[in-house]
Short mmCIF file of C-alpha atoms in Angstrom, two decimals:
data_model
loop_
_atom_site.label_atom_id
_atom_site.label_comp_id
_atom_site.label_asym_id
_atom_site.label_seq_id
_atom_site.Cartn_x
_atom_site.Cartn_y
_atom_site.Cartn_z
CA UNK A 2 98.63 103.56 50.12
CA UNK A 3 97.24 107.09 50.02
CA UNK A 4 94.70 109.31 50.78
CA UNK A 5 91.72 109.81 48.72
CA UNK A 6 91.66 113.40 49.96
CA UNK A 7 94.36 115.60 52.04
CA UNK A 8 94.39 115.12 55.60
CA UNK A 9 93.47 118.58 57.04
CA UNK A 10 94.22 117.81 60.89
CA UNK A 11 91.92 120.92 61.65
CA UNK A 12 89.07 119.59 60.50
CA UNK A 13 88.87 117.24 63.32
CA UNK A 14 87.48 118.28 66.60
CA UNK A 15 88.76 118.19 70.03
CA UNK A 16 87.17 115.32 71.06
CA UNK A 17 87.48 113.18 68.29
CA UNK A 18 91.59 114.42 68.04
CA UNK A 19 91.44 112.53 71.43
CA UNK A 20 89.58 109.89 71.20
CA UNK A 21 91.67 108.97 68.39
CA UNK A 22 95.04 109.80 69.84
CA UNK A 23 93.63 107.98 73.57
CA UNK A 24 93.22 105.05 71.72
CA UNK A 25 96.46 104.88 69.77
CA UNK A 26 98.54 105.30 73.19
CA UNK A 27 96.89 102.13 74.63
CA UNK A 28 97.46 100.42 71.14
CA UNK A 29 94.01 100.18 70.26
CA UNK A 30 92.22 100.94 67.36
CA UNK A 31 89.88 103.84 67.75
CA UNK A 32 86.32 103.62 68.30
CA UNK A 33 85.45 106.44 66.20
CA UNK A 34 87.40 109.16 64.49
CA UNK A 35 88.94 106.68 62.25
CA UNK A 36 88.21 108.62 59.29
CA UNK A 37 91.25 110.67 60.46
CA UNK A 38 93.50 107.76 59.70
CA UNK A 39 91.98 106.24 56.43
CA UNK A 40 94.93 105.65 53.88
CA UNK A 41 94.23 103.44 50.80
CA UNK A 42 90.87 102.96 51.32
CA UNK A 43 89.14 105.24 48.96
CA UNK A 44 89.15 102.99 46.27
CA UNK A 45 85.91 100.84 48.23
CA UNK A 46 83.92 103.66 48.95
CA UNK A 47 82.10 103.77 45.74
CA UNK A 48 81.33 99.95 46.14
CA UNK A 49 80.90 100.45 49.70
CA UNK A 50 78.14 102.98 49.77
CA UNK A 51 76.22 101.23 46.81
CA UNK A 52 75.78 98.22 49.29
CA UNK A 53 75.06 100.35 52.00
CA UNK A 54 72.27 102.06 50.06
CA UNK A 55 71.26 98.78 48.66
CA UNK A 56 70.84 97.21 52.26
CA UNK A 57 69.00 100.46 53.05
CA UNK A 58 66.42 99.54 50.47
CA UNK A 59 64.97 96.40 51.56
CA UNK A 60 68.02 94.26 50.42
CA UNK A 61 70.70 92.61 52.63
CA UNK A 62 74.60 92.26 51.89
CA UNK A 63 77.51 89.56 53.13
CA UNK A 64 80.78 90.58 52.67
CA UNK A 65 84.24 88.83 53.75
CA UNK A 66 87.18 90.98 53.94
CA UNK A 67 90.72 89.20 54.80
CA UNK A 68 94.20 90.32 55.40
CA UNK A 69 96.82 88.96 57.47
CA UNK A 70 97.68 89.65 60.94
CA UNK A 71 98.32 93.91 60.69
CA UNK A 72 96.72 94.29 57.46
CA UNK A 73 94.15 96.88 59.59
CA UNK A 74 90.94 94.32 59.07
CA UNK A 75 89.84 95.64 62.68
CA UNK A 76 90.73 99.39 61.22
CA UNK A 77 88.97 98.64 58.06
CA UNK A 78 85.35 97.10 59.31
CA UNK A 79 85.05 100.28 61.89
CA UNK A 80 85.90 102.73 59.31
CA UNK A 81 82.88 100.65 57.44
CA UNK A 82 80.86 100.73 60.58
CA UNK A 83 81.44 104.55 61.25
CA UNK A 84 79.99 105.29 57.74
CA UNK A 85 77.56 103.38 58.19
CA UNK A 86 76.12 105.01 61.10
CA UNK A 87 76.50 108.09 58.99
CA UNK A 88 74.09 106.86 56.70
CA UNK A 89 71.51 106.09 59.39
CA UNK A 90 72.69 102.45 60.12
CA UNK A 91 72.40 100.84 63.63
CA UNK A 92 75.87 98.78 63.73
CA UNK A 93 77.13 96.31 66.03
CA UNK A 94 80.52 94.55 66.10
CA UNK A 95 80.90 91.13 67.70
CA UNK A 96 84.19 89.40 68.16
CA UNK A 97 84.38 85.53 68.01
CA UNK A 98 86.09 83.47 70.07
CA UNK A 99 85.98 79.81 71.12
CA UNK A 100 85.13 80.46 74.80
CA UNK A 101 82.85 84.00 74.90
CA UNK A 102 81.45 84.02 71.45
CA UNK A 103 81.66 80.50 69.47
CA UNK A 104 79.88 80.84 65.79
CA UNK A 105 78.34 77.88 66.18
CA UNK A 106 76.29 79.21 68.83
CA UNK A 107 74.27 81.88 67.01
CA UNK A 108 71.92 82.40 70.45
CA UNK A 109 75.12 83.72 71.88
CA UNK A 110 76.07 85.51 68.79
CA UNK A 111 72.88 87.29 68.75
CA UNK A 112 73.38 88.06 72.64
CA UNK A 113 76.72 89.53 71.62
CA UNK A 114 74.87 91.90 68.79
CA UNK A 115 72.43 93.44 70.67
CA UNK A 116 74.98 94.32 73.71
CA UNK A 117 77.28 95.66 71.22
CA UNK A 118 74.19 97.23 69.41
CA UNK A 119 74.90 101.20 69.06
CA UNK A 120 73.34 104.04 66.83
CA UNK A 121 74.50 107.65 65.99
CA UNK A 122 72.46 108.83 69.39
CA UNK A 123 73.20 105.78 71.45
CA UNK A 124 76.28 103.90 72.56
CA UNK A 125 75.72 99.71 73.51
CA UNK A 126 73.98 98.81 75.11
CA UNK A 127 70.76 100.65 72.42
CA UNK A 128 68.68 97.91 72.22
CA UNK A 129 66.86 99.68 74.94
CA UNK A 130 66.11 103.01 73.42
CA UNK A 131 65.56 101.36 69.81
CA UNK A 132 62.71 99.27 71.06
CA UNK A 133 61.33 102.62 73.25
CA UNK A 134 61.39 104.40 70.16
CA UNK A 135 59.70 101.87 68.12
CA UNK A 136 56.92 101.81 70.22
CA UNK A 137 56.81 105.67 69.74
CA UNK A 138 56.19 105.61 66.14
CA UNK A 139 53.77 103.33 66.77
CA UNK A 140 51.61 105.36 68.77
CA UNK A 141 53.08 108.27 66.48
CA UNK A 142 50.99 106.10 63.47
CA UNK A 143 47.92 104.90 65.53
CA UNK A 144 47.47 108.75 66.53
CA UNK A 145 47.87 110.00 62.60
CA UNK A 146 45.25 106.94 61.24
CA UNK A 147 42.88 108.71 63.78
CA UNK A 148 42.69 107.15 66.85
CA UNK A 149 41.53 108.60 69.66
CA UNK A 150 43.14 108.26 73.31
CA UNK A 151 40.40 105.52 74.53
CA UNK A 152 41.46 103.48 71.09
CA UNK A 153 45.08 104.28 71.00
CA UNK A 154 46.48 100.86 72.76
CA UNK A 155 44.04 98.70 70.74
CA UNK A 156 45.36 100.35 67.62
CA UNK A 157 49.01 100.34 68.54
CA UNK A 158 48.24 96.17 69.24
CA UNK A 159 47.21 95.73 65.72
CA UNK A 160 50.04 97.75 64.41
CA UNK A 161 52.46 95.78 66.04
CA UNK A 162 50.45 92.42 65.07
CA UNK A 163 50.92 93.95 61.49
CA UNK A 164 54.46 94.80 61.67
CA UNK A 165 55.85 91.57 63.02
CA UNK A 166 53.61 89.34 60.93
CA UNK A 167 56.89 87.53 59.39
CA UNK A 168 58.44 87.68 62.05
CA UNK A 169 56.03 85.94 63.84
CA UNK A 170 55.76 82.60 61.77
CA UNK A 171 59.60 81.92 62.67
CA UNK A 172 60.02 83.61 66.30
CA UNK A 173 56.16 84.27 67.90
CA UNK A 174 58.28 84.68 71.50
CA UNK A 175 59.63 87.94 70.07
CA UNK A 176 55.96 89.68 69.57
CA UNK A 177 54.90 88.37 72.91
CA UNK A 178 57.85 89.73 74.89
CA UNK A 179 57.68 93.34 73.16
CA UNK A 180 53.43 93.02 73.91
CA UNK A 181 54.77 91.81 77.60
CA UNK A 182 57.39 94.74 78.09
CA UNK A 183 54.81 97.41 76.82
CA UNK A 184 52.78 96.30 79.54
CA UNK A 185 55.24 96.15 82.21
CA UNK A 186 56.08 100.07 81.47
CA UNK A 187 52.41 100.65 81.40
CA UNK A 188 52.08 99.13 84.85
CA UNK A 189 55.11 100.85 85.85
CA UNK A 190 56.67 97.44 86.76
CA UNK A 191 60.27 98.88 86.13
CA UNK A 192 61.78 95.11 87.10
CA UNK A 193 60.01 93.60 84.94
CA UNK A 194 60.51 95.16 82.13
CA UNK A 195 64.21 95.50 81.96
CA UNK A 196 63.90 91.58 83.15
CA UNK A 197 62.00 91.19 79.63
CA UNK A 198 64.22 93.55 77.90
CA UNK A 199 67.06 91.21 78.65
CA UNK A 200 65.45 88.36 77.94
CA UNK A 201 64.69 90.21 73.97
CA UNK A 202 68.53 90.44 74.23
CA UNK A 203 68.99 86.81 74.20
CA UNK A 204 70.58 86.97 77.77
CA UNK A 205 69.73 83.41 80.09
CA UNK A 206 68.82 82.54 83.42
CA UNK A 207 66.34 86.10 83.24
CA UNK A 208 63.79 85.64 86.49
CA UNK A 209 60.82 83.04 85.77
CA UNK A 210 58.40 85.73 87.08
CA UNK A 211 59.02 87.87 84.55
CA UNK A 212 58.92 85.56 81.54
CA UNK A 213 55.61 84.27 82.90
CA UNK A 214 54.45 88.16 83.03
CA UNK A 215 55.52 88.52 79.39
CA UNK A 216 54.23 85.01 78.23
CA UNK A 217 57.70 83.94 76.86
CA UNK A 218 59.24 80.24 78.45
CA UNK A 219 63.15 79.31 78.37
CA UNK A 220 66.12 80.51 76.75
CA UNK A 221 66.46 81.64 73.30
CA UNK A 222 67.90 78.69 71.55
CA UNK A 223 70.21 78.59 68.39
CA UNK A 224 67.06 78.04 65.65
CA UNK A 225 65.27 81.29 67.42
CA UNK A 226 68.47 83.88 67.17
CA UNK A 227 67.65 84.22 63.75
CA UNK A 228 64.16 84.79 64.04
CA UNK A 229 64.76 87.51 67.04
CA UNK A 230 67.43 89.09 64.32
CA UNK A 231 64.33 88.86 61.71
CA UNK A 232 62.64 90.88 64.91
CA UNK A 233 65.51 93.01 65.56
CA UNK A 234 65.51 94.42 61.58
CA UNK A 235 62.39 95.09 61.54
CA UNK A 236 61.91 97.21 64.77
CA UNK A 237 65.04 99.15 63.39
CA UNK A 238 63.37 99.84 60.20
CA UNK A 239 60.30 100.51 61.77
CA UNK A 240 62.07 103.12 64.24
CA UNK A 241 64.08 105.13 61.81
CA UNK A 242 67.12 103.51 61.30
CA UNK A 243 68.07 102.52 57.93
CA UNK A 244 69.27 98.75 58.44
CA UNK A 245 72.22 97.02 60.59
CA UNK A 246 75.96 96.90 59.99
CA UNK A 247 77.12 94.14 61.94
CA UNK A 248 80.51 92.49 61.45
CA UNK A 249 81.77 88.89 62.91
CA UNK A 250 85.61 89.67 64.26
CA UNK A 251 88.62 87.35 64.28
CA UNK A 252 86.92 84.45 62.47
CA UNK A 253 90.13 82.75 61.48
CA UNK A 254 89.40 81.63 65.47
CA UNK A 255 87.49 78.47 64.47
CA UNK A 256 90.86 76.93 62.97
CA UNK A 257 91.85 76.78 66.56
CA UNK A 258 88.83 74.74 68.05
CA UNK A 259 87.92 71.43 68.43
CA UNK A 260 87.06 69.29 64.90
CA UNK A 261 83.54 68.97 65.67
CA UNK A 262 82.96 72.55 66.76
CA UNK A 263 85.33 73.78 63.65
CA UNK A 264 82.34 72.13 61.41
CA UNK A 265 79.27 73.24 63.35
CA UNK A 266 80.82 76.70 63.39
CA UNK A 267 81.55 76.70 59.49
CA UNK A 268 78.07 75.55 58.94
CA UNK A 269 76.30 78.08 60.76
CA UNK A 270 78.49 80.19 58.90
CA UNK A 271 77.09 78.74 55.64
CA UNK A 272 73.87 78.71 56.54
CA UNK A 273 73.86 82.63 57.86
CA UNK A 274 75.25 83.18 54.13
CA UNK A 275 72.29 81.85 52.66
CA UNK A 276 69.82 83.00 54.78
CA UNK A 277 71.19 86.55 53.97
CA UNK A 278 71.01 85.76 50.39
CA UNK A 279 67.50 84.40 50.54
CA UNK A 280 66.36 87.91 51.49
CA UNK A 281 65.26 86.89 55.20
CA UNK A 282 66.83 89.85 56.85
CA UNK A 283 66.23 93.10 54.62
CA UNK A 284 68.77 96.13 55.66
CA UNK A 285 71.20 93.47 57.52
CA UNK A 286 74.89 94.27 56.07
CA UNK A 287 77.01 91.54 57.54
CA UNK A 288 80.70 91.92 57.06
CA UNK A 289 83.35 88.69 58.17
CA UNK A 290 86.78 88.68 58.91
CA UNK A 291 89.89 86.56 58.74
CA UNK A 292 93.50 85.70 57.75
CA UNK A 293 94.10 84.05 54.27
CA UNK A 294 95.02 81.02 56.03
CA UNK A 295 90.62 80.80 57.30
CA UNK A 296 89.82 81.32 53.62
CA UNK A 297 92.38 78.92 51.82
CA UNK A 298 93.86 76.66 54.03
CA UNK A 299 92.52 72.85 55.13
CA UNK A 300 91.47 73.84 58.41
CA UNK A 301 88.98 76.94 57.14
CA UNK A 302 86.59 77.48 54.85
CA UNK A 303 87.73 74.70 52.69
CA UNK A 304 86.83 72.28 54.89
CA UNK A 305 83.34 72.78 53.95
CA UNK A 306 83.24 72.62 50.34
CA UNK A 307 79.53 74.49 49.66
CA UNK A 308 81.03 77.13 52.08
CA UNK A 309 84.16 77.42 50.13
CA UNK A 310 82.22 77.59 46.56
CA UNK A 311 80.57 81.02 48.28
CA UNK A 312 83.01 82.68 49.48
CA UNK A 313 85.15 81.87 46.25
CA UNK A 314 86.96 85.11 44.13
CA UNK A 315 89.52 85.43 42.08
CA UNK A 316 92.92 86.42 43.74
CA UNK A 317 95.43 85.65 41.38
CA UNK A 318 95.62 89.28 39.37
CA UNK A 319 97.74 92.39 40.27
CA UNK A 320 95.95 93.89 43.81
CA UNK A 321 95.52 96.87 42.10
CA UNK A 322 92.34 95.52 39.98
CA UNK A 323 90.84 93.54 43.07
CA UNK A 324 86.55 93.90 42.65
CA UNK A 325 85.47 96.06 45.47
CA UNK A 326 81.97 94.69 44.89
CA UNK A 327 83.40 90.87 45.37
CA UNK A 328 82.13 88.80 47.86
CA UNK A 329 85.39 89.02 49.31
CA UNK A 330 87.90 92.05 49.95
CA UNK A 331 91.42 91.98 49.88
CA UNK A 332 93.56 94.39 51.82
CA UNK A 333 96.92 94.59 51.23
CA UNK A 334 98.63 95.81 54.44
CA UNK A 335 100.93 97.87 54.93
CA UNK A 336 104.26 98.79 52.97
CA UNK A 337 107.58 100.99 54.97
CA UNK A 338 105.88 103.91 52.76
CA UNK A 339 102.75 103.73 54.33
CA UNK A 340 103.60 103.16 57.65
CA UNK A 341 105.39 106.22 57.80
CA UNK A 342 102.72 108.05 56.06
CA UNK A 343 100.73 107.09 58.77
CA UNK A 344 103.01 108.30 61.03
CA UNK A 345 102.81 111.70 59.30
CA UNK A 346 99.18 111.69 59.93
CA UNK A 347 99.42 110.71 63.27
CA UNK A 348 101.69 113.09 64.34
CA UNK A 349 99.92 115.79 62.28
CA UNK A 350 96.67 115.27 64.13
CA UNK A 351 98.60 115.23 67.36
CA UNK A 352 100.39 118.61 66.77
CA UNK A 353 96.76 120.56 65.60
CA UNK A 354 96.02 120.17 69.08
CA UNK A 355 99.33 120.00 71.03
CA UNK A 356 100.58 122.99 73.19
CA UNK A 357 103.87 122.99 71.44
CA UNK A 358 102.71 122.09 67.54
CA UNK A 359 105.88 123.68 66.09
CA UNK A 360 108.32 121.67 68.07
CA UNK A 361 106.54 118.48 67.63
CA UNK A 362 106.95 118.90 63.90
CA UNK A 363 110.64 119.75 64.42
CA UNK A 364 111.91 116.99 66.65
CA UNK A 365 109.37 114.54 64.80
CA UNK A 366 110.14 115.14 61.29
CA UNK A 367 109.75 112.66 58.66
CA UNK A 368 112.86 111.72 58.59
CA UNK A 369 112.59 110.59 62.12
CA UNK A 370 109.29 109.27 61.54
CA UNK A 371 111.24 106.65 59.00
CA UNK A 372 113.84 105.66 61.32
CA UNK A 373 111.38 104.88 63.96
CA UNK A 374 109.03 103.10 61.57
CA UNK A 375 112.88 100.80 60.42
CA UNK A 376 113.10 100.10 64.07
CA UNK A 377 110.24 98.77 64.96
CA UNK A 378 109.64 96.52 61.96
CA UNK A 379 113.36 95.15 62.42
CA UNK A 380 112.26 94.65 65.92
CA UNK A 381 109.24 92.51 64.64
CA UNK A 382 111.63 90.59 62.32
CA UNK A 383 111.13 92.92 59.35
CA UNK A 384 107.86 92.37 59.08
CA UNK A 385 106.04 95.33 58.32
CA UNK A 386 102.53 94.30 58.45
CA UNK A 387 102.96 93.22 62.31
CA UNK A 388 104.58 96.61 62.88
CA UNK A 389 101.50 99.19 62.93
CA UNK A 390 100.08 98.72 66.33
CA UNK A 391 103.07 98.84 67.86
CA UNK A 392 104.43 101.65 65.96
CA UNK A 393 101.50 103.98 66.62
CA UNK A 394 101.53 103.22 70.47
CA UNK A 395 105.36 104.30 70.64
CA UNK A 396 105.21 106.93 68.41
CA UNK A 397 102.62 108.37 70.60
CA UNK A 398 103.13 107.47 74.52
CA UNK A 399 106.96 107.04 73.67
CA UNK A 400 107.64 109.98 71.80
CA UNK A 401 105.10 113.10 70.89
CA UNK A 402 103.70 112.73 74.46
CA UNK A 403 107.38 113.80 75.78
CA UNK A 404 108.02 116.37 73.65
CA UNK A 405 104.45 117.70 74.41
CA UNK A 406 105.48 118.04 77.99
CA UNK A 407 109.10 118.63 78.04
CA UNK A 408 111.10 121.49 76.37
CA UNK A 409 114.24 119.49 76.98
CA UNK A 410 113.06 115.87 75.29
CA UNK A 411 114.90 114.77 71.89
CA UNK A 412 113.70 111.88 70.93
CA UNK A 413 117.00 111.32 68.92
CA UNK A 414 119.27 112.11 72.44
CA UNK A 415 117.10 110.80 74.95
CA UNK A 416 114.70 107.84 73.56
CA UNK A 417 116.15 104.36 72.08
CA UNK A 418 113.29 101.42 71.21
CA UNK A 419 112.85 99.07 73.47
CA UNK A 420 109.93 96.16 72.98
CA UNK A 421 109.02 93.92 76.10
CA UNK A 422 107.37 90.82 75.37
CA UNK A 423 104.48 92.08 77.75
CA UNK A 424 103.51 94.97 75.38
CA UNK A 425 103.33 92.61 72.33
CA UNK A 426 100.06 90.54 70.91
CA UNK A 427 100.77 86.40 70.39
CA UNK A 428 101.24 87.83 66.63
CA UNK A 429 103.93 90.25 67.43
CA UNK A 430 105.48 88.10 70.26
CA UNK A 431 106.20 85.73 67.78
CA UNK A 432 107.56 87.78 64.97
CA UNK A 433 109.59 89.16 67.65
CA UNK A 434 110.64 85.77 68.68
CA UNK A 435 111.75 85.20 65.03
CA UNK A 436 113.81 88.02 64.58
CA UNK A 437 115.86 86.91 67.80
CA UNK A 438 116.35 83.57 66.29
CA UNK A 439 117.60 84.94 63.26
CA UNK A 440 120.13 86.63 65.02
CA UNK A 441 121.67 83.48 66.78
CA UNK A 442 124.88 82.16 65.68
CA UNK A 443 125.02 78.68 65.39
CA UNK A 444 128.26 76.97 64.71
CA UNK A 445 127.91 74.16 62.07
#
């Protein structure tokens, strides 16, 4: 894997250098900043920004990227999201699980979006601000077609009538609560209107009071998500943005529920596919992930053979000719190469803004980089595509943080791996596990 362009660690700013390098110690991946780190992923960005452009113009995109545990699917669908925002996109990244988020649930799916909703000016919670700022150009469009103070609300109601015409025939709740919030602010009923602002959000048990105020009754139910999406697009489009990345985390997840939920989930599933295909949600860009296991084994997205015929592409060539522009992505993961290329980069980035660059880059050359990088994956049973998390976190609370701070600190004298199973995720944990095994002599 390698860069499409040099890594230049000064180009980065201070407070990306540590949001990045923040993130790393706590073995996270970054929030933002992740173009730092991109290695091997060059060869989507032509396919990439067609789609983007694409959803930008009135379309709408699915894509399903998977990769095994390590592979850097989380890595890979914020890089996505980050240039995304770039190009004017609101994005929002949901994980799914079978307790907080559960796919077959798409009210709580769409609750999920619009807390996680963030543009280039706001962080999530933006829902918020996008729907002030939609009403904005509204008055911003009343005021240029001529009307006059005395007309302006009138005209603004028939502009949002207008707007939210479609909208309307399969969600009429979501007009009424934006006509009910407006007049909450213009009352200067604060309460209420961040009580009907939730309630757009797709969050339950918001006060009766207020949904009387705004004309709205009960909870947004699994048939209506879609139609408050529909909403949601719209009043993006309407305010600016270009369209809406959003990307459904960790879906390999439903292989671990219940049958009956398994099938609900990978219907929904099916049935978001095809409403994005129909055309229902211009500027949506929806992006899935999950192991090859979710895409090819009995308990995934074979189980539901019209759901399997959609998602189908053709694996069996050399990776190096994979389609960018499939329906599905493959990423390859990582190689001991790559990893310590990575390593380079991390500890490149680290030193442009360290108060001792030059010793950094002494004490963690390459070739030390390597034999950490050989550690840790023989720690995780040699399996290289487990090992980046875990590398990154020691290489960077373990060992440039210590020679940052002290003159003395050799990381070859005075630092030897060590990997408790409290520091490692179920994945890790059990590749660790494995390697222990391995190492048992049993007398036959």
């Amino acid at each position: 894997m390698s860069t499409v362009e040099p890594f230049r660690p000064a180009n980065a700013s201070a407070a990306r250098r540590r949001t990045v390098i923040d993130a790393l110690r706590r073995g996270a991946v970054p929030e933002s900043g992740l173009d730092q780190l991109a290695t091997g992923l060059g060869r989507f960005e032509a396919a990439i920004d067609a789609e983007l452009d694409s959803a930008a113009s009135g379309g709408s995109v699915f894509k399903a990227v998977r990769g095994e545990y390590g592979s850097g699917k989380t890595f890979f669908t914020r890089w996505l999201g980050e240039r995304a925002k770039r190009a004017g996109f609101a994005v929002s990244e949901i994980q799914i699980s079978e307790t907080e988020t559960p796919l077959h649930r798409l009210e709580t799916v769409y609750r999920r979006l619009t807390e996680r909703l963030a543009t280039a000016s706001f962080p999530p919670s933006a829902l918020r601000p996008v729907v002030d700022a939609w009403f904005y150009a509204l008055e911003e469009d009343a005021l240029a077609a001529g009307a006059g103070e005395g007309g302006l609300a009138d005209e603004v109601e028939r502009l949002l009538t207008a707007r939210l015409a479609e909208v309307s025939r399969h969600a009429p709740s979501f007009s009424t609560a934006l006509r009910g919030y407006r007049t909450a602010l213009a009352e200067g009923d604060e309460a209420t209107a961040a009580a009907i602002m939730a309630w757009l959000g797709g969050q339950p048990h918001v006060a009766a009071a207020a949904r009387r105020s705004a004309g709205v009754r009960g909870d947004l139910d699994h048939f209506g998500a879609l139609g408050f999406l529909q909403g949601l697009l719209t009043v993006l489009r309407d305010s600016g943005h270009r369209g809406l990345f959003v990307v459904l985390d960790e879906v390999e997840t439903l292989q671990r529920v219940r049958s009956d939920a398994r099938d609900k989930a990978l219907n929904a599933l099916r049935q978001l596919i095809d409403e994005v295909h129909s055309g229902r949600f211009p500027g949506l860009y929806l992006v899935i992930t999950g192991t090859p296991a979710f895409y090819d084994g009995p308990q995934g997205v074979q189980r539901l053979a019209p759901l399997a015929q959609r998602l189908a592409t053709d694996f069996t060539t050399d990776p190096r000719f994979d389609n960018p522009r499939a329906v599905q992505l493959r990423l390859p993961g990582f190689t001991q190469e790559s990893l310590v290329g990575l390593g380079e980069t991390i500890r490149d980035l680290y030193a442009s803004g360290a108060g001792a660059p030059g010793r950094i880059k002494a004490l963690a050359d390459d070739r030390y980089l390597a034999d950490l990088a050989r550690a840790v994956t023989g720690a995780l049973g040699g399996r290289v595509g487990v090992a980046p998390r875990l590398f990154l976190k020691k290489l960077v609370g373990d060992v440039l943080d210590r020679i940052d701070q002290f003159e003395e600190f050799d990381p070859r004298q005075h630092y030897r791996l060590t990997v408790s199973g409290s520091e490692l995720t179920r994945v890790e944990r059990n590749a660790a596990a494995a390697a222990m095994a391995d190492d048992v002599e049993l007398d036959v």
